[in-house]
Short mmCIF file of C-alpha atoms in Angstrom, two decimals:
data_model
loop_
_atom_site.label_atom_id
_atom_site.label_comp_id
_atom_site.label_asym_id
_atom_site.label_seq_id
_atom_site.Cartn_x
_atom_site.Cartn_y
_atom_site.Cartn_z
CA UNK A 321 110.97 45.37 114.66
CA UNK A 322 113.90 43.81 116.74
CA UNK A 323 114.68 40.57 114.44
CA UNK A 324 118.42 38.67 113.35
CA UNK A 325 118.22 37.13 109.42
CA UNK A 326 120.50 33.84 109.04
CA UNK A 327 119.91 33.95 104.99
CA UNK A 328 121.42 30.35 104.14
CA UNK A 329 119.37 27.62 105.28
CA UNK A 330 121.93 25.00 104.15
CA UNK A 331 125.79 25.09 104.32
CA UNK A 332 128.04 22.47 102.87
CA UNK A 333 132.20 22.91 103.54
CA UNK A 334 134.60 20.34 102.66
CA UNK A 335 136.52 19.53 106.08
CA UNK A 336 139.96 21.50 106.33
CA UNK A 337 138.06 24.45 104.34
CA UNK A 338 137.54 27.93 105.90
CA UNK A 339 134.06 28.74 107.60
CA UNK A 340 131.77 31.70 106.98
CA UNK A 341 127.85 31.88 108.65
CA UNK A 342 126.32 35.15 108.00
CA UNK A 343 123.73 36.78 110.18
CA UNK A 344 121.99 40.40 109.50
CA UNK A 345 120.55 42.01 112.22
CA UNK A 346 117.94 44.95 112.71
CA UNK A 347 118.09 46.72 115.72
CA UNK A 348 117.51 50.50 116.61
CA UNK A 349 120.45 50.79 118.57
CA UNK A 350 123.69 48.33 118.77
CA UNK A 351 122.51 45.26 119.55
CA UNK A 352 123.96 42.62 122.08
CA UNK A 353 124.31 39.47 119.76
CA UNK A 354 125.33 35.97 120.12
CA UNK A 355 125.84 32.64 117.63
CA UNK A 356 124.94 29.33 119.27
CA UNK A 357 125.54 25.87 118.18
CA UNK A 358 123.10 23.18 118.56
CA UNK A 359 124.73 19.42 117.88
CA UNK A 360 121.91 16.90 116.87
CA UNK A 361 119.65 16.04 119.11
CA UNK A 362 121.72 18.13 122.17
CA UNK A 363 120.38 21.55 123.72
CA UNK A 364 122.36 25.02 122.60
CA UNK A 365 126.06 25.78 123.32
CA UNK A 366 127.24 29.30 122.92
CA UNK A 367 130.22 29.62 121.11
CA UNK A 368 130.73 33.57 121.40
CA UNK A 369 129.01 36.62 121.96
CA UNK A 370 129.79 40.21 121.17
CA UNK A 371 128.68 43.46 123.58
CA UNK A 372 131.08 46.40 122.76
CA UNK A 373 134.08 46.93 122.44
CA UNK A 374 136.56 45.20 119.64
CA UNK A 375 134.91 43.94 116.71
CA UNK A 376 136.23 40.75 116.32
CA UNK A 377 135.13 38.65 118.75
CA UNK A 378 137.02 35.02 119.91
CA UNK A 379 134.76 31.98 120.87
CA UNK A 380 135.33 28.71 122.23
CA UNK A 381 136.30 25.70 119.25
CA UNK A 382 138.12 27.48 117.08
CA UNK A 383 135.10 30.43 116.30
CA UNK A 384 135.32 34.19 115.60
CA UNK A 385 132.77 36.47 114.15
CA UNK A 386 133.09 40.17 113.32
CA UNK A 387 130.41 42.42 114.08
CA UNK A 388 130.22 45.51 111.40
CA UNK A 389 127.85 48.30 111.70
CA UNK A 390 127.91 49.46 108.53
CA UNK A 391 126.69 46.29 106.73
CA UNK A 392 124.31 45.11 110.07
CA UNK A 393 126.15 42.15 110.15
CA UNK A 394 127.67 39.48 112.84
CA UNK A 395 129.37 36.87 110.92
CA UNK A 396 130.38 33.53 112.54
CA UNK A 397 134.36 32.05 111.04
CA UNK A 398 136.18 29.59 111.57
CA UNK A 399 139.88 29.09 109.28
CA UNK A 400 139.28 25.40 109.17
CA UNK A 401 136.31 23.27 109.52
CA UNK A 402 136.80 19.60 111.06
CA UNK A 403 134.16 17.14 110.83
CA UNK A 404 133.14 17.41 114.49
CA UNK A 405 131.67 21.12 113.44
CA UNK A 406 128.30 19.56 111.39
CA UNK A 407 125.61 21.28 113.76
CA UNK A 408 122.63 23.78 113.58
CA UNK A 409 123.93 27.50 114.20
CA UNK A 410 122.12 29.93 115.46
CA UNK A 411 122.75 33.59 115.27
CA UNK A 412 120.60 35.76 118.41
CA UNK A 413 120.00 39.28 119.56
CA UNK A 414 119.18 40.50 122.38
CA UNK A 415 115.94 42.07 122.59
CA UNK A 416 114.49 45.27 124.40
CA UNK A 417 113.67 42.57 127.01
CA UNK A 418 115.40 40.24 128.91
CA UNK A 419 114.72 37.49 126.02
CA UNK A 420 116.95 36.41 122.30
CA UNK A 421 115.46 37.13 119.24
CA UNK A 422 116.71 33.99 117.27
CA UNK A 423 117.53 33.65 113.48
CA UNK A 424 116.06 30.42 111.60
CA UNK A 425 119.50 28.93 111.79
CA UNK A 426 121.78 27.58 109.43
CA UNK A 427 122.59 23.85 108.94
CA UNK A 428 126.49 23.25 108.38
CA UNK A 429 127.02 19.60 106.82
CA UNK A 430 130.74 19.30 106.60
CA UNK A 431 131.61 16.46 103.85
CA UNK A 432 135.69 14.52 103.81
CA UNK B 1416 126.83 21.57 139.11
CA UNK B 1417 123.95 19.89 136.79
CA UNK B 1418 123.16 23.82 134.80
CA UNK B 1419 119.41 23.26 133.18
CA UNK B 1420 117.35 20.31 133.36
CA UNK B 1421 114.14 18.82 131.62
CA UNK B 1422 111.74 16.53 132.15
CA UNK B 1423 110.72 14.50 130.53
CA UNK B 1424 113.03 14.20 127.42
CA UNK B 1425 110.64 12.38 125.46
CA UNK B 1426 106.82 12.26 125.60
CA UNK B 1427 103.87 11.46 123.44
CA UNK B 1428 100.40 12.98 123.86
CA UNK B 1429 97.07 12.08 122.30
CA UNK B 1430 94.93 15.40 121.39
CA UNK B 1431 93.22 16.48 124.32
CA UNK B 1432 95.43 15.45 127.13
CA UNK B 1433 97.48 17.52 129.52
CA UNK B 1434 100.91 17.48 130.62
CA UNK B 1435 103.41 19.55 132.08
CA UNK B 1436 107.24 19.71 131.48
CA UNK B 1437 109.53 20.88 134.26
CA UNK B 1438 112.72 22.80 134.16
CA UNK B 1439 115.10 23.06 136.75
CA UNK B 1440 118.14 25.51 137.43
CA UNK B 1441 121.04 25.34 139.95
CA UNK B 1442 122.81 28.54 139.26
CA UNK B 1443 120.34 30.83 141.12
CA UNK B 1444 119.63 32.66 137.89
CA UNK B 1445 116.52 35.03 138.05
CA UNK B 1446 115.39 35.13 134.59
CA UNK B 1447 114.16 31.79 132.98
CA UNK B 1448 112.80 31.10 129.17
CA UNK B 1449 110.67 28.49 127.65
CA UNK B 1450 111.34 28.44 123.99
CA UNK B 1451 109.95 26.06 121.23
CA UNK B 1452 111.77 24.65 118.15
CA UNK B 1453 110.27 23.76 114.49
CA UNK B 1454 112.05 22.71 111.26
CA UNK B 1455 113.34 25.81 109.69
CA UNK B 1456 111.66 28.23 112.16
CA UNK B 1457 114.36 28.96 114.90
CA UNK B 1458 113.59 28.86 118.24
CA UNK B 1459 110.41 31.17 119.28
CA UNK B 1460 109.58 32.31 123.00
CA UNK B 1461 106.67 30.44 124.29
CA UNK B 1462 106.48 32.39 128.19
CA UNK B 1463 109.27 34.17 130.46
CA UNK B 1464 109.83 34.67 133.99
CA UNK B 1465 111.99 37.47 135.45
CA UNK B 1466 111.58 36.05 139.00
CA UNK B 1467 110.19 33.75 141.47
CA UNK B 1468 106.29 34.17 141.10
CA UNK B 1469 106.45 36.32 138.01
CA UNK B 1470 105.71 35.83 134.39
CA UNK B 1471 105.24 37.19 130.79
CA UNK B 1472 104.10 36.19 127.49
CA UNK B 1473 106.43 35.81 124.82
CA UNK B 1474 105.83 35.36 120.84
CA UNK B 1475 103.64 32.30 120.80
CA UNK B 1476 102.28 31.87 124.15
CA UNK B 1477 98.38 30.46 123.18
CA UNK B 1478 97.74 27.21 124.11
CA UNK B 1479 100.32 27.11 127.06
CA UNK B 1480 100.34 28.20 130.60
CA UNK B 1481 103.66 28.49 133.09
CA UNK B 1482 103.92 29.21 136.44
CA UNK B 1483 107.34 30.18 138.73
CA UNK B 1484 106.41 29.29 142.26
CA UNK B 1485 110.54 28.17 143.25
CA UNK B 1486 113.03 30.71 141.76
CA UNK B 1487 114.74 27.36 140.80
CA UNK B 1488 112.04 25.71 138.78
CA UNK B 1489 110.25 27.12 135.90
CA UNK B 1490 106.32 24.81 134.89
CA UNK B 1491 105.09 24.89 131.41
CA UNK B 1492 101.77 23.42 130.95
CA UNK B 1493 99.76 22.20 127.77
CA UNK B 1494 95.94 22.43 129.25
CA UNK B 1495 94.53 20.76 126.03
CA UNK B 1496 97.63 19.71 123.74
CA UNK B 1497 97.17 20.02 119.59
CA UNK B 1498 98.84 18.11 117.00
CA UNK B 1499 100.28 21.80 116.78
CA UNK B 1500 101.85 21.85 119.66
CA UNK B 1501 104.22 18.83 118.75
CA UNK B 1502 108.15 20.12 119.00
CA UNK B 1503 110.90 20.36 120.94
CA UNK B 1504 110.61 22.59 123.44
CA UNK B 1505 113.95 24.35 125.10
CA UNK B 1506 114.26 25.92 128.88
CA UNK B 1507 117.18 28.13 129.38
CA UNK B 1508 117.88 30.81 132.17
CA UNK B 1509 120.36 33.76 132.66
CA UNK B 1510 121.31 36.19 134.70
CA UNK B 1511 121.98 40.27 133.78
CA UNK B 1512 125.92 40.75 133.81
CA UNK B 1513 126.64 44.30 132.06
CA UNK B 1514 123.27 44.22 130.66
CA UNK B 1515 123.70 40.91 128.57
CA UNK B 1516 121.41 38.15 129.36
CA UNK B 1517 123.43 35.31 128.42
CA UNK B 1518 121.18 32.76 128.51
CA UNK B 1519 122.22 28.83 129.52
CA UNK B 1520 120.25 26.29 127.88
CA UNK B 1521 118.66 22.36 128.70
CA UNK B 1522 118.45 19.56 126.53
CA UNK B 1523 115.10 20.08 125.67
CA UNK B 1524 112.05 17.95 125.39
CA UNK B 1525 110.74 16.51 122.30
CA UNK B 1526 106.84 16.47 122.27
CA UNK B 1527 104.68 14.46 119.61
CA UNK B 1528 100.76 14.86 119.47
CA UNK B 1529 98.80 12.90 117.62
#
């Protein structure tokens, strides 16, 4: 089955510290994946999404994430994290559908 | 250019009662989504729609009904709401470029049933 693993629940950085979110997927074929944010109490903002092409995808605020096929993996980076980044992440595929298969998310708590 | 709206943004239902929460889109976007949220679940598709009059079942779709009558606007309905069905529940819509249905989210409703 079509599904995207975000295997830490919890994330805790110390702000200025590098960022790394990981996100396995399982897909039959290359999958079209995407990471979201979600602020508290706000609706979900894409911050990048990856198609073809180059690996290492840019996003918006500072985010990258590299997609490798040999480990299944889309992880989310950032070089330094500023306070503003605490937020739910989300990691996505797209499915055989027209619909995102989401992962459980990962909550970043970013601490002075 | 307003993207996706909900209403309402808050609402509280006793068991038994009905409601329905209303999405809107201004980007002419074909393809529309009601998800729901839980602690430590993700978001999970409730219904789709890939056009005006159309729609599908998604993961969790008991308990709700939807219906697409304005390409625009996209109905979910709780006939008989549970304690079960309190969450937040999410709209989005995209639109196929390349093949990659980007999808644009609202702000989302937060339901409580008691």
């Amino acid at each position: 089955a079509q599904s995207v693993t975000q295997p830490d629940i919890h994330i805790t950085v110390s702000e200025g510290a590098s960022l790394e979110l990981r996100c396995n997927y399982s897909y039959g074929a290359t999958p079209y994946l995407f990471w979201y944010v979600q602020s508290p109490g706000q609706g979900l903002q894409l911050l990048l999404k990856y198609f073809s092409g180059d690996t290492l995808v840019q996003g918006i605020k500072g985010f990258e994430a590299e997609f490798k096929r040999s480990q299944s993996s889309f992880n989310l980076r950032k070089p330094s994290v500023h306070w503003s980044d605490a937020a739910e992440y989300f990691c996505a595929g797209q499915n055989s559908g027209y619909a995102l298969n989401f992962g459980k998310g990962t909550s970043l708590l970013v601490t002075p | 250019n307003a993207g996706v709206t909900q209403t309402p943004k808050f609402r509280v239902l006793k068991t038994g009662q009905s409601m329905t929460l209303l999405c809107a889109q201004d980007m002419n976007h074909e393809y529309m989504y009601w998800y729901r949220q839980d602690p430590g679940m993700g978001l999970r598709l409730i219904h789709y729609s890939v056009g005006e009059g159309t729609t599908a079942k998604g993961e969790v779709p008991d308990g709700y009904n939807v219906s697409r009558l304005k390409k625009q606007n996209f109905l979910l309905g709780l006939e008989s709401a549970a304690p079960s069905q309190t969450s937040v529940y999410f709209c989005a819509s995209s639109f196929p470029l390349q093949g990659i249905y980007e999808q644009y989210f609202g702000p989302g409703t937060r339901l409580t049933v008691t």
